[in-house]
PDB file of C-alpha atoms in Angstrom:
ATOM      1  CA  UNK N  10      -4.976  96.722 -45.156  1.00 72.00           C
ATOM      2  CA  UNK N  11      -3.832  95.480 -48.530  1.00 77.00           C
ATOM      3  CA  UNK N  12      -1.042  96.655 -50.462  1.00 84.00           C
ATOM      4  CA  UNK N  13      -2.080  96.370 -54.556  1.00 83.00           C
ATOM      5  CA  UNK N  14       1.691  96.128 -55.308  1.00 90.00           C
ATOM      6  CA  UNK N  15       2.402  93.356 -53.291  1.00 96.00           C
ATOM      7  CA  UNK N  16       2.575  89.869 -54.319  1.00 96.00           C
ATOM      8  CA  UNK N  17       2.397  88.247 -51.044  1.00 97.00           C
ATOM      9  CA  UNK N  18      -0.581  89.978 -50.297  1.00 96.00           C
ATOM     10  CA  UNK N  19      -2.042  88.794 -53.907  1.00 96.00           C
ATOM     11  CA  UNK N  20      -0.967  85.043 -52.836  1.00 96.00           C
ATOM     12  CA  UNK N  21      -2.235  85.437 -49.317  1.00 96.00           C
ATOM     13  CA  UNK N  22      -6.012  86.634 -50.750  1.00 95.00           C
ATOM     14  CA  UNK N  23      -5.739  83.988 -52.959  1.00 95.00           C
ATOM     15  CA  UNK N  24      -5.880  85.930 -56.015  1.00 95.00           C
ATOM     16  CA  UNK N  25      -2.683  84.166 -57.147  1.00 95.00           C
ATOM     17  CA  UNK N  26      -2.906  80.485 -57.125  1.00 95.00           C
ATOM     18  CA  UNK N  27      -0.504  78.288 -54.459  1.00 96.00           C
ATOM     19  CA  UNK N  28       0.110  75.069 -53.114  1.00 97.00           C
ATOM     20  CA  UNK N  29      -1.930  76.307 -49.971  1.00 98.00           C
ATOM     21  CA  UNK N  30      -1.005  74.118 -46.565  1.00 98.00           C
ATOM     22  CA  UNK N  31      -3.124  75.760 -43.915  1.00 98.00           C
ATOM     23  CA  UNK N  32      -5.681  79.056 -44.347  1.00 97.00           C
ATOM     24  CA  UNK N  33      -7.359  81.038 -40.886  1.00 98.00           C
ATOM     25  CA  UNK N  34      -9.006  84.273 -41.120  1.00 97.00           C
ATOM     26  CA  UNK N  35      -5.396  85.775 -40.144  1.00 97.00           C
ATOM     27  CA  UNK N  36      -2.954  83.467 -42.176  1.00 98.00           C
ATOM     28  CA  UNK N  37      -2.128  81.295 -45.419  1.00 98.00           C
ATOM     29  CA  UNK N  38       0.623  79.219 -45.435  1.00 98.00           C
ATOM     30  CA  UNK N  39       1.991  77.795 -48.673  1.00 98.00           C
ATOM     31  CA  UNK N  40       4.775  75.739 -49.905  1.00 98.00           C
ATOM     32  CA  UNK N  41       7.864  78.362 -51.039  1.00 97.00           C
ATOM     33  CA  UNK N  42       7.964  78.393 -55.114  1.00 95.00           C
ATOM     34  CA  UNK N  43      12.011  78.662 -54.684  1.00 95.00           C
ATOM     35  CA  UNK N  44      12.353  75.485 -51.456  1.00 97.00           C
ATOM     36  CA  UNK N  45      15.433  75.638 -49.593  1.00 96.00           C
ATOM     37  CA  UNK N  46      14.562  72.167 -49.172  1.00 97.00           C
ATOM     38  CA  UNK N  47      11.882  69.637 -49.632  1.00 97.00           C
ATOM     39  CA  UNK N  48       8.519  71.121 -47.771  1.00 98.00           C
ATOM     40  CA  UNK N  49       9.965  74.865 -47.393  1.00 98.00           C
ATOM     41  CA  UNK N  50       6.623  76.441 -46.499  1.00 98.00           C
ATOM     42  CA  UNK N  51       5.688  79.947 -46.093  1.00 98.00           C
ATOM     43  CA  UNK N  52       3.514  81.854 -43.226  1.00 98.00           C
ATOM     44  CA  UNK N  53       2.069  84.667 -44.817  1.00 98.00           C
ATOM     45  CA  UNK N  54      -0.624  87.379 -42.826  1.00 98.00           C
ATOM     46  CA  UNK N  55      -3.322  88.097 -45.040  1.00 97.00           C
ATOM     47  CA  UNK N  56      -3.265  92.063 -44.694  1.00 96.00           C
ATOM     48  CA  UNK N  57      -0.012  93.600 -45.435  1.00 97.00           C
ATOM     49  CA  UNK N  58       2.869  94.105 -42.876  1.00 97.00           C
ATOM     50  CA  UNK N  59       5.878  95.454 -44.357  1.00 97.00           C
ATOM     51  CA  UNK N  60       7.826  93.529 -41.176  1.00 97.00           C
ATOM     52  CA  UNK N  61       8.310  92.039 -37.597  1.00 97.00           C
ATOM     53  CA  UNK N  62       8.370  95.618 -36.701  1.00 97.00           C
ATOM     54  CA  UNK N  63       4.765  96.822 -37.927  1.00 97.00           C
ATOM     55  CA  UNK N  64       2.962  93.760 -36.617  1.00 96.00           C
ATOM     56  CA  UNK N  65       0.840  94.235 -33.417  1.00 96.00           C
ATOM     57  CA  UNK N  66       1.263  92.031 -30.330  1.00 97.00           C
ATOM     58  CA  UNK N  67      -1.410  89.752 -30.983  1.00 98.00           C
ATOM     59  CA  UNK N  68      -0.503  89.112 -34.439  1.00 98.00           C
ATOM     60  CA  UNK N  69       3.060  88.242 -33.816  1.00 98.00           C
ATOM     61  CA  UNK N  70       2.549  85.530 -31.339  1.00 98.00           C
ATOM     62  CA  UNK N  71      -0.471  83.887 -33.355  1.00 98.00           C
ATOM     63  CA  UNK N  72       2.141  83.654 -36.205  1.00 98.00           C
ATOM     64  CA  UNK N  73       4.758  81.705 -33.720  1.00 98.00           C
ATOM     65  CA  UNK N  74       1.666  79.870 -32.472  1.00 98.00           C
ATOM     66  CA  UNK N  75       0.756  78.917 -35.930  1.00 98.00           C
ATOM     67  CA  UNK N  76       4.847  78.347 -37.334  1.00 98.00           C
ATOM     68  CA  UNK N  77       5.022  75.428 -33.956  1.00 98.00           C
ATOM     69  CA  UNK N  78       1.815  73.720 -35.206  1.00 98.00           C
ATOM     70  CA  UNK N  79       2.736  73.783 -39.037  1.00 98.00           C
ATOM     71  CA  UNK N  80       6.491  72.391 -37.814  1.00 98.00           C
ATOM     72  CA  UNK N  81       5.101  69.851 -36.032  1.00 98.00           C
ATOM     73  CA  UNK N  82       2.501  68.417 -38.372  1.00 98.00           C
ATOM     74  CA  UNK N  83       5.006  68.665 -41.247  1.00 98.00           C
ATOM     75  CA  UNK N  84       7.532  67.146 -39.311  1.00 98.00           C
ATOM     76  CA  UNK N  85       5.206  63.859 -38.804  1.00 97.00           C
ATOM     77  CA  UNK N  86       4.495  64.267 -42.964  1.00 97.00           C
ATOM     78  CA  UNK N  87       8.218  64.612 -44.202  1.00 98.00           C
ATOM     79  CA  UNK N  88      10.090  62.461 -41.567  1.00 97.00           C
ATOM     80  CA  UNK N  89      12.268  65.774 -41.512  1.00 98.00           C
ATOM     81  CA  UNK N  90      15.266  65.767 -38.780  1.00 97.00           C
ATOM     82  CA  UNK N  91      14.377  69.507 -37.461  1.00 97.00           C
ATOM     83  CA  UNK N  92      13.473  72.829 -38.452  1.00 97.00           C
ATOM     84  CA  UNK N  93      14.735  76.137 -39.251  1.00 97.00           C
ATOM     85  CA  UNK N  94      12.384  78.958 -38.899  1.00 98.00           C
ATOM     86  CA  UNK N  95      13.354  82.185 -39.906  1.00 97.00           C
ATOM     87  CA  UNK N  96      12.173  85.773 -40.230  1.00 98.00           C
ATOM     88  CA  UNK N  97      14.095  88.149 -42.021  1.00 97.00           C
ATOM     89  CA  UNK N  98      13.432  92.200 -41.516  1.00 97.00           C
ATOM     90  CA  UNK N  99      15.199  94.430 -43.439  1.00 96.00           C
ATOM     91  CA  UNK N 100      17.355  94.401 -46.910  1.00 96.00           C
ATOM     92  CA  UNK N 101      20.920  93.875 -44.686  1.00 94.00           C
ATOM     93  CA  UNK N 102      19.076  91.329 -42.690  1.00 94.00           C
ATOM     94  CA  UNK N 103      17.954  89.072 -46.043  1.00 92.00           C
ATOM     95  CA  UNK N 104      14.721  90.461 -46.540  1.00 95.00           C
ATOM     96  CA  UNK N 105      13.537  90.217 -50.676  1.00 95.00           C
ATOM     97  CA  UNK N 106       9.791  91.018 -50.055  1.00 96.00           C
ATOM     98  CA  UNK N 107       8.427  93.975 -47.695  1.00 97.00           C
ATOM     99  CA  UNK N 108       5.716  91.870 -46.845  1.00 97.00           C
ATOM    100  CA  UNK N 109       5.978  90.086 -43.304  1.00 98.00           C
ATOM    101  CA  UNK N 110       6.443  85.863 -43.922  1.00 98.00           C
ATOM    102  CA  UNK N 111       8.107  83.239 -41.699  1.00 98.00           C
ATOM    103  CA  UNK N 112       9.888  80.407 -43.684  1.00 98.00           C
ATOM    104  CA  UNK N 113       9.364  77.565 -42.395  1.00 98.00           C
ATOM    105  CA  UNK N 114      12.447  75.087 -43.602  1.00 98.00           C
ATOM    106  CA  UNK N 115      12.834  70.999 -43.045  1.00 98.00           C
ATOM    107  CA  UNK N 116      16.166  70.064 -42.636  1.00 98.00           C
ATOM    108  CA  UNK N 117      17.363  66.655 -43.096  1.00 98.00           C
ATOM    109  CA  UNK N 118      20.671  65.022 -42.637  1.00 97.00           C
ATOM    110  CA  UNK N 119      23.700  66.164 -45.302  1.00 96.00           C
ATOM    111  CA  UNK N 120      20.874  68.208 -47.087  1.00 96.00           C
ATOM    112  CA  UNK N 121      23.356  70.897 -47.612  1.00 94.00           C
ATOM    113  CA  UNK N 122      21.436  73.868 -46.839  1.00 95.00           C
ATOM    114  CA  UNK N 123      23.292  76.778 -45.499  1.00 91.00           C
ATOM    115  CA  UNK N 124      21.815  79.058 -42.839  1.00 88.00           C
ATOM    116  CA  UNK N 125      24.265  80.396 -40.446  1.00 85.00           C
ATOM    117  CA  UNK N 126      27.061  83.138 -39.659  1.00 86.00           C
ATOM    118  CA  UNK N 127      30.448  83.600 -38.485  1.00 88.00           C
ATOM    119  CA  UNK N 128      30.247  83.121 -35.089  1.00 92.00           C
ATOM    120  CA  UNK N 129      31.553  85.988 -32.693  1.00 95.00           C
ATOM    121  CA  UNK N 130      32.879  86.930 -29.023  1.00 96.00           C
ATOM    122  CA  UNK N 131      30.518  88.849 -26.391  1.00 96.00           C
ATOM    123  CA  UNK N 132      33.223  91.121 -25.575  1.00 95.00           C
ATOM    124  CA  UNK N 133      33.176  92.597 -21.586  1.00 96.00           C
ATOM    125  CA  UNK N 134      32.707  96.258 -23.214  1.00 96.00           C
ATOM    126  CA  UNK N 135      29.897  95.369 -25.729  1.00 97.00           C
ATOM    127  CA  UNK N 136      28.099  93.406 -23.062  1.00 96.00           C
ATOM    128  CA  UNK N 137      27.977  96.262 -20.560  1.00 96.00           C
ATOM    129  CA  UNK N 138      26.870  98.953 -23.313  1.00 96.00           C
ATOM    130  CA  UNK N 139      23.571  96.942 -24.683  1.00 96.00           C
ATOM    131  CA  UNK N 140      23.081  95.850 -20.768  1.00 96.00           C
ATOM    132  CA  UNK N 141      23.102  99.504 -20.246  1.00 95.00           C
ATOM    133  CA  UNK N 142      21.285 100.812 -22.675  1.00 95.00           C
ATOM    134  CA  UNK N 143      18.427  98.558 -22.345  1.00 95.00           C
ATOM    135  CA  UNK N 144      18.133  99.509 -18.834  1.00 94.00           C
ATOM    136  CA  UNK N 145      17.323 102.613 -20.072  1.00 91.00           C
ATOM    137  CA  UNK N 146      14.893 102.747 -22.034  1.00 79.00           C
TER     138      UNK N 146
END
């Protein structure tokens, strides 16, 4: 299904143009418009997926399949230092467009990109209620 609204499903039919890295009956993976740095690419499905959440089994792990092969040949293109990948779901959790997409981001030594959060404790009590509750269900 295709949502008429949504630009990443416009890009991902190719009815807008892109710098286009890698297509599949599935997929389209382009270079990001607005890099974090130098080769920030783009996984985009071709039928709309709001998020994580509404994609199907199958679909999800052909995307991770698909982000470890793009990471890897890029890697060998840019001469890169490492990867982030990262999937955002949700407005709280960074998300800007309701369309599932994996960014794909080089890094490369003193490149100054920021990805990251204050770093917590695992508290005794915390631990034991998640433990719990995912027993549960």
């Amino acid at each position: 299904m295709k949502d008429d609204n949504c630009i990443f499903c416009k890009i991902a039919a190719g009815e807008i143009p892109s710098a286009t890295l890698y297509e599949d009956d599935d997929f389209r993976v382009i270079l990001d418009i607005e890099p974090a740095s130098k080769g920030h690419a783009l996984i985009l499905p071709k039928e709309h997926y709001a998020n994580l959440y509404e994609l199907d089994d199958e679909l999800a792990a052909k995307a991770m399949v698909l982000a470890k092969k793009m990471v890897t040949k890029l890697t060998a293109i840019l001469g890169c230092d490492g990867y982030n990948v990262v999937q955002n779901n949700g407005t709280v959790a960074g998300q800007t467009v309701f369309h599932f997409h994996m960014h794909l981001i080089p890094r490369y030594q003193g490149d100054g990109v920021k990805l990251g959060w204050k770093q917590g404790t695992l508290t005794d009590e915390v631990k034991e209620e998640i433990l719990t509750k995912i027993r549960e269900k």
